[in-house]
Short mmCIF file of C-alpha atoms in Angstrom, two decimals:
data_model
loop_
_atom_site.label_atom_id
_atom_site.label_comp_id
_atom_site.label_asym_id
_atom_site.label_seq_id
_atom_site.Cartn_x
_atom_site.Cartn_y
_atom_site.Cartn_z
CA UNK A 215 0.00 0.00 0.00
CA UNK A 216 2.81 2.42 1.01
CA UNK A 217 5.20 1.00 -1.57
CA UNK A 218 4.94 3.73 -4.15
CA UNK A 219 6.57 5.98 -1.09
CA UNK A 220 9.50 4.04 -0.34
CA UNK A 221 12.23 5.33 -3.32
CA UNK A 222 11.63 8.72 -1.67
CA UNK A 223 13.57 7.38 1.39
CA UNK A 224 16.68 7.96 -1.59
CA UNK A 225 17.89 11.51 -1.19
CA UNK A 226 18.07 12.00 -5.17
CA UNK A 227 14.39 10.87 -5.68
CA UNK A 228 13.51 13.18 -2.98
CA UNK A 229 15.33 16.10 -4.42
CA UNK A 230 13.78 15.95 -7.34
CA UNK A 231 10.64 15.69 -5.95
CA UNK A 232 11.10 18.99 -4.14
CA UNK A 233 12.52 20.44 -7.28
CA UNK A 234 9.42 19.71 -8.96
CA UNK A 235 7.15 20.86 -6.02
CA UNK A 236 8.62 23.82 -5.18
CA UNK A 237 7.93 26.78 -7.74
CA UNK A 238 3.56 25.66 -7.35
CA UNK A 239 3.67 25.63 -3.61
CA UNK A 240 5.49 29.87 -4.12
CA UNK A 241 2.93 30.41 -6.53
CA UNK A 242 -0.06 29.13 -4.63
CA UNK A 243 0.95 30.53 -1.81
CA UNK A 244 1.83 34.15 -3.01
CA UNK A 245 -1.57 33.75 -5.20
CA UNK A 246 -3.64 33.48 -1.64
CA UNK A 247 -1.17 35.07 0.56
CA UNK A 248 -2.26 38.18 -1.72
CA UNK A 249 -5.98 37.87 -2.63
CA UNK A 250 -6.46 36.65 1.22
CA UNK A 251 -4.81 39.78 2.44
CA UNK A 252 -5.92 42.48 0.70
CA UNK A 253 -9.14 40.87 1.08
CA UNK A 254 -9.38 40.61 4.53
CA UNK A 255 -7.43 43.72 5.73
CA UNK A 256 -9.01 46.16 3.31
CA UNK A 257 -12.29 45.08 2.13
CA UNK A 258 -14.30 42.28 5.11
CA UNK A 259 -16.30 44.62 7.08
CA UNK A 260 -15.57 45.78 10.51
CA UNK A 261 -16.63 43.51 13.28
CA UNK A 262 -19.35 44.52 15.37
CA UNK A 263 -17.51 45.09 18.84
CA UNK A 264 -13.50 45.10 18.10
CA UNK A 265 -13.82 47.57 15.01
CA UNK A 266 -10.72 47.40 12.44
CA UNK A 267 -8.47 45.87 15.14
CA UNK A 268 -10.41 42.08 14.91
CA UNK A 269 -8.41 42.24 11.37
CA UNK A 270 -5.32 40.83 13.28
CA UNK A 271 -7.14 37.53 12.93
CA UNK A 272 -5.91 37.25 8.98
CA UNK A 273 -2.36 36.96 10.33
CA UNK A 274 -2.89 35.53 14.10
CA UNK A 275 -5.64 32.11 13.32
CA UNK A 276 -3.20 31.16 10.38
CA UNK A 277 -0.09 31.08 12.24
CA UNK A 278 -1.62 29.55 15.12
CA UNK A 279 -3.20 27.00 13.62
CA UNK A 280 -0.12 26.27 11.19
CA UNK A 281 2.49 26.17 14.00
CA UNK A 282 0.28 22.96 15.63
CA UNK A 283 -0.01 21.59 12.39
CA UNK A 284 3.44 21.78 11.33
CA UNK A 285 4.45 20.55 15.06
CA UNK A 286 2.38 17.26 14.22
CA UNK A 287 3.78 16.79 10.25
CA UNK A 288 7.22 17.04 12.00
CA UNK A 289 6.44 14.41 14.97
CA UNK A 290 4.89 12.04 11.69
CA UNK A 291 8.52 12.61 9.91
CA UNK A 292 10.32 11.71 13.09
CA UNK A 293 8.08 8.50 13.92
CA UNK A 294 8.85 7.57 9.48
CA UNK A 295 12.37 8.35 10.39
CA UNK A 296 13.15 6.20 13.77
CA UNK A 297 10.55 3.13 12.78
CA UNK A 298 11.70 2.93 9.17
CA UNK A 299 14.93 4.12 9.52
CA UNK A 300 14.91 7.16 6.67
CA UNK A 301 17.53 9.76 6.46
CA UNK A 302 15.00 11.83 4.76
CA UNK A 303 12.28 11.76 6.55
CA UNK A 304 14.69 13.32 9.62
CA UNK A 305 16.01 15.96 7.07
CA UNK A 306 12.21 16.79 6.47
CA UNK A 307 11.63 17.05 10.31
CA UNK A 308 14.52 19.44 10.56
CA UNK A 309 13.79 21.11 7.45
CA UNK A 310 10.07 22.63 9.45
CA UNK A 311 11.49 23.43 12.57
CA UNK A 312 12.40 26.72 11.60
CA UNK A 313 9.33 27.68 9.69
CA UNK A 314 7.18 26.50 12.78
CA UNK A 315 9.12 28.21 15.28
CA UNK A 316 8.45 31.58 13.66
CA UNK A 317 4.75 30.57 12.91
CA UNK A 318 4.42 30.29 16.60
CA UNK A 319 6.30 33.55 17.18
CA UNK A 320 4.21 35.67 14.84
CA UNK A 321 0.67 33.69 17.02
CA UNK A 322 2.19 34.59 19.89
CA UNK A 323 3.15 38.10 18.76
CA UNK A 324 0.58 39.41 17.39
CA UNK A 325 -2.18 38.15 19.76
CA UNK A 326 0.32 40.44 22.43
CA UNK A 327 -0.22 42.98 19.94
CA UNK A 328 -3.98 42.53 19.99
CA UNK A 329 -4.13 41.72 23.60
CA UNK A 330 -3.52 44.60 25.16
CA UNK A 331 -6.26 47.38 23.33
CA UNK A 332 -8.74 44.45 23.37
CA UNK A 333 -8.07 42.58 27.03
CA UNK A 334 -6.20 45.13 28.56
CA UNK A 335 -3.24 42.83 29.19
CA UNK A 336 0.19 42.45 26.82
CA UNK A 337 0.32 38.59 28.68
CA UNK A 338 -1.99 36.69 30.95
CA UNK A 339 -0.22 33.32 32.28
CA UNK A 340 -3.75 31.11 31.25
CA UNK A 341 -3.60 27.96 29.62
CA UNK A 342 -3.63 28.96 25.98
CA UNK A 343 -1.05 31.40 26.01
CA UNK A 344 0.95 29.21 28.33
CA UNK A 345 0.76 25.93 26.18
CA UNK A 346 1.64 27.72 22.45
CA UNK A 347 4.83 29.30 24.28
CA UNK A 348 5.47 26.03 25.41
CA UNK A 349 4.87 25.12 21.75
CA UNK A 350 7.80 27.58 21.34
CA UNK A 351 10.38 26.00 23.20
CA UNK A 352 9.50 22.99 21.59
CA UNK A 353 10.21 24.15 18.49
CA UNK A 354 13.80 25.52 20.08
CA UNK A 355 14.92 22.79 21.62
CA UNK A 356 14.36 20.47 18.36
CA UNK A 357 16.22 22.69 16.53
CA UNK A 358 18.91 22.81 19.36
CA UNK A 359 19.10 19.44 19.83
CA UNK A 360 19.98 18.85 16.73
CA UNK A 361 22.17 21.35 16.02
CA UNK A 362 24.34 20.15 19.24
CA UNK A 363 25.55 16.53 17.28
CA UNK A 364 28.17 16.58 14.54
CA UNK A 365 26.63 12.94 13.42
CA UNK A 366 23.47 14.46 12.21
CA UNK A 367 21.78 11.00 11.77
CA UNK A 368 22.75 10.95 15.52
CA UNK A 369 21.35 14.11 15.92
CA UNK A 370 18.43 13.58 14.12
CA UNK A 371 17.36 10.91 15.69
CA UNK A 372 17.80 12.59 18.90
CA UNK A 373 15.38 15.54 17.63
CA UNK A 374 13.47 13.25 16.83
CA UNK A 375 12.27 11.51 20.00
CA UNK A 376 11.90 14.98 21.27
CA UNK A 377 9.60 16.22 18.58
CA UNK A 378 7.48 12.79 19.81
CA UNK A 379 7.02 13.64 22.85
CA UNK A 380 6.44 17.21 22.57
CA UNK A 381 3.59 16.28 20.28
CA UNK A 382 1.46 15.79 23.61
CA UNK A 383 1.17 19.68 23.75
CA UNK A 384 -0.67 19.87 20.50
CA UNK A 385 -4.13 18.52 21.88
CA UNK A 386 -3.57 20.71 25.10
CA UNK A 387 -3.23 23.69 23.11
CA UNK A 388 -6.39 23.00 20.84
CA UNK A 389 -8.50 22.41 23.97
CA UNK A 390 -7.10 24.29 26.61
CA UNK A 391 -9.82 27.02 26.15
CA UNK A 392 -12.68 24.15 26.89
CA UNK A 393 -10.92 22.09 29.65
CA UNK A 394 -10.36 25.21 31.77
CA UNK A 395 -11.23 28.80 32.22
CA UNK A 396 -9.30 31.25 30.43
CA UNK A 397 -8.95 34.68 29.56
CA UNK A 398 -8.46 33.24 25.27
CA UNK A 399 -11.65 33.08 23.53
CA UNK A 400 -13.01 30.02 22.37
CA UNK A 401 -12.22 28.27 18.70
CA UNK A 402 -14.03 29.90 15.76
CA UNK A 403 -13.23 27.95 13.10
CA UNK A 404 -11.46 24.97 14.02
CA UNK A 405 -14.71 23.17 15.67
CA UNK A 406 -17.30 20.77 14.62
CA UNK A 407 -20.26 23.48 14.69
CA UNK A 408 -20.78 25.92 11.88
CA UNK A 409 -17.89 28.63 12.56
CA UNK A 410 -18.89 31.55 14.37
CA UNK A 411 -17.82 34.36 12.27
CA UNK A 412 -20.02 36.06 9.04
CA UNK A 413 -18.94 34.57 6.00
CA UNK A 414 -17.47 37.49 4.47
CA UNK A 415 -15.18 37.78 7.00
CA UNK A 416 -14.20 33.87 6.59
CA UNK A 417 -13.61 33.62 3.65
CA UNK A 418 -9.91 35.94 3.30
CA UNK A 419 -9.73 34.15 6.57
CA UNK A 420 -9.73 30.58 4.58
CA UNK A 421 -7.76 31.59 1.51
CA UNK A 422 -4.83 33.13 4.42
CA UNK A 423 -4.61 29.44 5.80
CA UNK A 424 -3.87 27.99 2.40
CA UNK A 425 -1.45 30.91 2.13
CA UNK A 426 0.42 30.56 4.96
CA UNK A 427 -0.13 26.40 4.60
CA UNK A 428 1.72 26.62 1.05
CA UNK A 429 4.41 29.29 2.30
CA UNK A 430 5.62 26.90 4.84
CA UNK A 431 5.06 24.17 2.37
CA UNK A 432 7.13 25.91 0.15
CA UNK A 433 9.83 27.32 2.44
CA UNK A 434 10.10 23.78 3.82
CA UNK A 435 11.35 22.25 0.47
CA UNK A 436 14.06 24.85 -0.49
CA UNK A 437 15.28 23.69 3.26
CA UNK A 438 15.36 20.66 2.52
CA UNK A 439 16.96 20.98 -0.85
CA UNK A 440 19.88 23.03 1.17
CA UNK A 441 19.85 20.41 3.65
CA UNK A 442 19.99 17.11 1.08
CA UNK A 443 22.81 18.86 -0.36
CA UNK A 444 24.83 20.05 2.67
CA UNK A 445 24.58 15.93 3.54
CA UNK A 446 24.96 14.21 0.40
CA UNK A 447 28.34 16.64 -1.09
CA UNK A 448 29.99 13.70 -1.42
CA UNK A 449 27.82 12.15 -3.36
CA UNK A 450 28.40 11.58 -7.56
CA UNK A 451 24.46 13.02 -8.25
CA UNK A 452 25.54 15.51 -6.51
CA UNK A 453 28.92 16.36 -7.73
CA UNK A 454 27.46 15.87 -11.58
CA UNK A 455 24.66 18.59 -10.58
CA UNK A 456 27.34 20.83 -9.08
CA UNK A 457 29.16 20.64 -12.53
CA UNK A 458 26.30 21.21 -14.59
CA UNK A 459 25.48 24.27 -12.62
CA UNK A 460 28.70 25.29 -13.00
CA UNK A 461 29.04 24.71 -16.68
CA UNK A 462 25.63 26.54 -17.41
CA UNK A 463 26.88 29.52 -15.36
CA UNK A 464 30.40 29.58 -18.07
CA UNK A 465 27.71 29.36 -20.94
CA UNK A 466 26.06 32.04 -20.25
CA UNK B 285 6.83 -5.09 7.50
CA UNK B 286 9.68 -6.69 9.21
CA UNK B 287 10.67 -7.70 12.68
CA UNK B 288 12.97 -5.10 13.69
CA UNK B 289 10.39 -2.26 11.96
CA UNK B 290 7.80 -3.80 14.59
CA UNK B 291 9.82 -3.64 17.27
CA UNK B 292 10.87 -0.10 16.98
CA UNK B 293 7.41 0.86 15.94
CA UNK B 294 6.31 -0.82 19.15
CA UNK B 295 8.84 1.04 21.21
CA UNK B 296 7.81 4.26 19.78
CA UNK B 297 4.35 3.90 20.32
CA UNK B 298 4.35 2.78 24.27
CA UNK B 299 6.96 5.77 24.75
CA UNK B 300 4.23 7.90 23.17
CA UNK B 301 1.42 6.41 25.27
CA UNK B 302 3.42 6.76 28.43
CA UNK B 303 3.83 10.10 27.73
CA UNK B 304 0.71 10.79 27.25
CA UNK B 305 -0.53 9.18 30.15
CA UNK B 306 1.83 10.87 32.03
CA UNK B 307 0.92 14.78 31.21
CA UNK B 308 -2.75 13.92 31.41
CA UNK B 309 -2.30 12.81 35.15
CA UNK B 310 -0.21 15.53 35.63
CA UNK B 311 -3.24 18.21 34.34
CA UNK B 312 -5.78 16.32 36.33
CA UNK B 313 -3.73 16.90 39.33
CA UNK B 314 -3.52 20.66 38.19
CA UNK B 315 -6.87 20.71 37.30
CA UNK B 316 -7.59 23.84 39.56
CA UNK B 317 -4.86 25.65 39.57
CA UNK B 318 -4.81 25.69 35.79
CA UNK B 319 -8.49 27.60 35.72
CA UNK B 320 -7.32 31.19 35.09
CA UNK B 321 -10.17 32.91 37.28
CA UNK B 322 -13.22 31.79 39.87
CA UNK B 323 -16.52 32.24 38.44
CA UNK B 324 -19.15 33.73 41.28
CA UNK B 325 -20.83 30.90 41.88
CA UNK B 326 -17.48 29.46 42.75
CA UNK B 327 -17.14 32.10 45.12
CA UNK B 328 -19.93 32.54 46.75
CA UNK B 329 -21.13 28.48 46.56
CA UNK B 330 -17.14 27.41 46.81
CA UNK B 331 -15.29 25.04 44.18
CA UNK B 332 -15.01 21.49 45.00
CA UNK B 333 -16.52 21.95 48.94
CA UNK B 334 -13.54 24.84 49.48
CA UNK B 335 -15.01 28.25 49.45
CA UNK B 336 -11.84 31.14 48.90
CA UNK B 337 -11.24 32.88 52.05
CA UNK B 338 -12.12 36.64 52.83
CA UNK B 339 -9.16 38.60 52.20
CA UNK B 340 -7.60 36.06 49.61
CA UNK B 341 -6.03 37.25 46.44
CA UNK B 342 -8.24 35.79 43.04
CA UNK B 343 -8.98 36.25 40.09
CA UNK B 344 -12.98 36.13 39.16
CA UNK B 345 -14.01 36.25 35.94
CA UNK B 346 -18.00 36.29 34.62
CA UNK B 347 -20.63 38.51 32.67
CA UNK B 348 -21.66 42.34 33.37
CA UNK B 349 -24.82 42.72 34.67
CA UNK B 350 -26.48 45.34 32.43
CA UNK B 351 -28.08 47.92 34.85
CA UNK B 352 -25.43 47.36 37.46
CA UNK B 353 -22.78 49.56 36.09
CA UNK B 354 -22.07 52.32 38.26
CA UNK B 355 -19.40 55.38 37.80
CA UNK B 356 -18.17 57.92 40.22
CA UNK B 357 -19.02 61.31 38.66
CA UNK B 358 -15.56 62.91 40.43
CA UNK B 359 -12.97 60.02 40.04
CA UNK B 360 -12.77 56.68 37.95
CA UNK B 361 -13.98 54.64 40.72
CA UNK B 362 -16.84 52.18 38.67
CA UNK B 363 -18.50 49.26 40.45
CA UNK B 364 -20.55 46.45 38.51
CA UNK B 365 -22.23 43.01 39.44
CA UNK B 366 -20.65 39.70 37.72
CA UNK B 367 -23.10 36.97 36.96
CA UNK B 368 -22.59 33.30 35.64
CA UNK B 369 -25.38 30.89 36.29
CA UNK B 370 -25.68 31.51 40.23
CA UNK B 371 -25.98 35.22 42.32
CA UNK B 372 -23.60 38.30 41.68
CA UNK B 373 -20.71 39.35 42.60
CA UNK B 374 -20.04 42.72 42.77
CA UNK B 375 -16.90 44.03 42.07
CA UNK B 376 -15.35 47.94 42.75
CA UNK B 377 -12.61 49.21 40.43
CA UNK B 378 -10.81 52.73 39.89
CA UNK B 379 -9.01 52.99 37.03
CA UNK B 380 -9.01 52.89 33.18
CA UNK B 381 -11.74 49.85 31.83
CA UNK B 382 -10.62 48.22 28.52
CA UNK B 383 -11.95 48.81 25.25
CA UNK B 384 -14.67 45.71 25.35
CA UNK B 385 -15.66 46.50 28.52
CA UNK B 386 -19.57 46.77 28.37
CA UNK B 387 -22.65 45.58 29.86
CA UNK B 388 -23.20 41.62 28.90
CA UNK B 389 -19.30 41.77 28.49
CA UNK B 390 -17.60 38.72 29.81
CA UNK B 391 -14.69 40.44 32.37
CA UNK B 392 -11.48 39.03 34.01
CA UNK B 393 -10.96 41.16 37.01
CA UNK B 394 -7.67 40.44 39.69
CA UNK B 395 -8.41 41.20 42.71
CA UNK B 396 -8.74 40.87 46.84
CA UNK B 397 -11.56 39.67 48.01
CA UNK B 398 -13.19 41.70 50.37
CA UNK B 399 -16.58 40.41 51.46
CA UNK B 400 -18.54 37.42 50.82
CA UNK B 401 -19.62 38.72 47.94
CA UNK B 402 -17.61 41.98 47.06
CA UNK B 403 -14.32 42.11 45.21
CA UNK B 404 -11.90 44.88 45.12
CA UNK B 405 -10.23 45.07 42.05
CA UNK B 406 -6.89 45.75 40.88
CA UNK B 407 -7.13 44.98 37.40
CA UNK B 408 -10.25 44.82 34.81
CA UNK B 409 -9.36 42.87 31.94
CA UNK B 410 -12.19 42.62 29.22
CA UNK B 411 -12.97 38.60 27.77
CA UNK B 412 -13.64 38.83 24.26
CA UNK B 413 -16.23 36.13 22.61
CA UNK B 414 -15.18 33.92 19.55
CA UNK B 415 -17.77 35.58 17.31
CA UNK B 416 -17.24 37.72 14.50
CA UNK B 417 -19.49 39.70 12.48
CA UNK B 418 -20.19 42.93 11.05
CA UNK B 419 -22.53 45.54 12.68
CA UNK B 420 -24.92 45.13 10.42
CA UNK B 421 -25.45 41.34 10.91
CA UNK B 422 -25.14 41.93 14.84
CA UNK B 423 -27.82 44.40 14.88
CA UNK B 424 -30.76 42.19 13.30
CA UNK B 425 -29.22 39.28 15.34
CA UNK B 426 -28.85 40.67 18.51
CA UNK B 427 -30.39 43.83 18.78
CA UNK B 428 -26.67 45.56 19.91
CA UNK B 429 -25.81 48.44 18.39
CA UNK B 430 -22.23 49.59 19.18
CA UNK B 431 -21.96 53.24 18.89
CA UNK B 432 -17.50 53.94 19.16
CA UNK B 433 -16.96 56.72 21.61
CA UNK B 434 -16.13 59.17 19.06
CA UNK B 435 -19.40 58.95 16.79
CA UNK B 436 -21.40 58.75 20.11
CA UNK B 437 -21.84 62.61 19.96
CA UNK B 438 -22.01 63.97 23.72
CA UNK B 439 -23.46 60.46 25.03
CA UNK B 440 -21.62 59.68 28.51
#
C-alpha cells in the first residue's frame, strides 16, 4: 500500500521531488497570501464590537493554527524516520522546525499585539497562552538538539524523539480554552459546529490558511533541498549537478 | 513489515502512550490551579466543597450585569455586578476599563476579596467572545448596536 513511497527514502528521488514541487507551492501561496490579504485587511467589514483591530485575525488564526499543524507533520517525519529508519524523513523534520518556530512567534506576537487594546493585558499566564509558548520552546529545543551533534543522523534521531514527545502539547493547546477557564476566547473555526464568524469575513480568513499552509510548504522544500545537499556533497548526483550548474553559469 | 520495523514501531508507540498518560495525570492533578479565574458561583457556593477565604487574592471572571454599572461622577472609581449561572458578585474598580468592557461583556478582574460577595479590584481585563461579524449582521441578530466613543456625539 505504502510502496509507491518508499524510493523517496533515496535523497536523489527526494530532491527531485522537491525540485518539482517547489515553484507551485510559491505560486499558490503568493496567489492566496495576496488575494487573502488584501481581502481581509481592506475590504471584510468591521466587526461589530473590536472595530478594524479584529483584522489581526488574517495573520494571528493562520499562524496559530499552522504552527500545531506543522508541530504534528514534524512528529509524523520523526516517527517515518526512527521506525523505518529514513535519512530523509529526519532531514524533512529538521527542514520545518524553523518555519514553525516563527509561525508560533508571529501567534504569539501578534495576539500580544492585539491583547492589550482588546483585554487590557500584553500577557496573561492562562492555559492557551501558556501551552503555544510552550509550543515555542519545543520548536527551540528540536532545533537545538539537533544542532548540538556533529553525526546528524545521531542528531536527528535525537530531535526526533523529542519532537514525539512534545507532540502531547498539541491537543492541550487545541483544547485548553474548553478544559479550563481562560482569559483566550473560544475556537471559531477549528470546531465541529458551523464557525462563528459572518462569511465574508471567513472567507480571506480561509484563503490566508492555504497561504500561509503553502508558504511553509514551500519554504520547507528549499530547506530541505539546502539540507539534502549540505549531507549528500559527497555524493556523484551531486557532484554531476554541481558541474552542470557550474558549466551553465560559463555558458552564459 | 519486518521484525525489527515492529519492534521499533512498538517502542515508539508505548513511549508515546506513556507520555501521554503521564501529562494527562499531571493536568488532572492541576486541574484547579490551571483555571485562570473563579466564576461567582465558585465564590460565593465554593469550588469542589472549598469556598476562597475573605481577604484572599483571586482572580474572578464572569458577565456584566447590564443595569449594574455604576461610575463615580468625580474620580474613575466604577462598580458592577458579575453573573454566571448563580448570584452576583459585585466588584469595585478605579481605574481605566478596557476597550470591550460593556454591559453583557464577559470580564477578568484580579483582585482581593473583600466580602462574601464583594471584590476589590486591581485589574479589569475585558474577555472577548469567539464571534465575528459585522454591525450590520449583529444588529438584526442581537439587537446591539455599538456606537465607538467618538461617533457617540455627547453620550456619557
Amino acid at each position: 500500500m505504502w510502496k509507491w513511497l518508499h524510493p523517496y527514502a533515496k535523497t536523489e528521488r527526494a530532491y527531485q521531488l522537491c525540485q518539482i514541487l517547489q515553484p507551485w507551492f510559491w505560486a499558490g501561496a503568493l496567489l492566496c497570501l495576496a488575494v487573502g490579504t488584501v481581502w481581509g485587511l481592506a475590504f471584510a467589514p468591521q466587526d461589530y464590537q473590536q472595530g478594524d483591530s479584529f483584522r489581526i485575525i488574517y495573520i494571528h488564526v493562520p499562524s496559530a493554527i499552522l504552527s500545531m499543524s506543522t508541530y504534528v507533520a514534524m512528529a509524523v517525519a520523526a516517527v517515518v524516520g526512527l521506525v523505518w529508519q529514513w535519512r530523509t524523513a529526519f532531514m524533512a523534520m529538521i527542514a520545518m522546525a524553523p518555519v514553525g518556530a516563527v509561525m508560533t512567534f508571529i501567534a504569539l506576537f501578534t495576539g500580544a499585539a492585539w491583547g492589550k487594546p482588546m483585554w487590557g493585558a500584553w500577557w496573561v499566564w492562562d492555559a492557551r497562552l501558556t501551552s503555544e509558548l510552550i509550543l515555542l520552546f519545543l520548536y527551540l529545543g528540536v532545533i537545538a538538539l539537533y544542532g548540538a551533534f556533529d553525526d546528524k543522523l545521531q542528531g536527528g534521531k535525537a530531535a526526533g524523539v523529542m519532537a514525539l514527545v512534545g507532540v502531547v502539547n498539541v491537543p492541550i493547546i487545541h483544547y485548553s480554552v474548553e478544559w479550563w477557564n481562560t482569559l483566550h476566547q473560544g475556537a471559531t473555526i477549528s470546531k465541529f459546529d458551523k464557525p462563528s464568524i459572518a462569511p465574508e469575513m471567513l472567507w480571506p480568513l480561509l484563503l490566508n490558511l492555504l497561504g500561509f499552509a503553502l508558504f511553509i510548504a514551500a519554504v520547507t522544500v528549499m530547506r530541505m533541498r539546502n539540507e539534502i545537499i549540505l549531507r549528500e556533497m559527497q555524493r556523484p548526483w551531486v557532484k554531476a549537478m554541481a558541474d552542470k550548474a557550474e558549466g551553465d553559469r560559463h555558458a552564459v | 513489515m519486518n521484525p525489527r520495523r515492529k519492534q521499533r514501531l512498538a517502542v515508539v508507540g508505548t513511549v508515546a502512550v506513556l507520555v501521554a498518560g503521564a501529562i494527562g495525570l499531571m493536568l488532572y492533578a492541576l486541574n484547579d490551579s490551571i483555571d485562570l479565574f473563579y466564576t461567582p458561583s465558585e465564590i460565593i457556593e465554593g469550588k469542589n466543597g472549598q469556598k476562597p477565604q475573605i481577604g484572599q487574592r483571586l482572580r474572578i471572571g464572569g458577565m456584566v450585569v447590564p443595569g449594574t454599572v455604576s461610575r463615580d461622577s468625580e474620580s474613575l472609581a466604577v462598580s458592577f455586578d458579575l453573573v454566571d449561572t448563580g448570584p452576583p458578585v459585585t466588584v469595585t474598580y478605579s481605574g481605566i476599563l478596557p476597550d470591550l468592557f460593556r454591559e453583557g461583556q464577559g470580564i477578568v478582574a484580579t483582585g482581593v476579596l473583600v466580602s462574601q460577595n464583594a471584590i476589590k479590584a486591581q485589574e479589569v481585563l475585558a474577555k472577548h467572545d469567539e464571534e465575528y461579524m459585522p454591525p450590520e449582521l449583529a444588529e438584526k441578530m442581537k439587537g446591539i448596536r455599538h456606537v465607538k466613543p467618538d461617533n457617540a456625539g455627547g453620550q456619557p
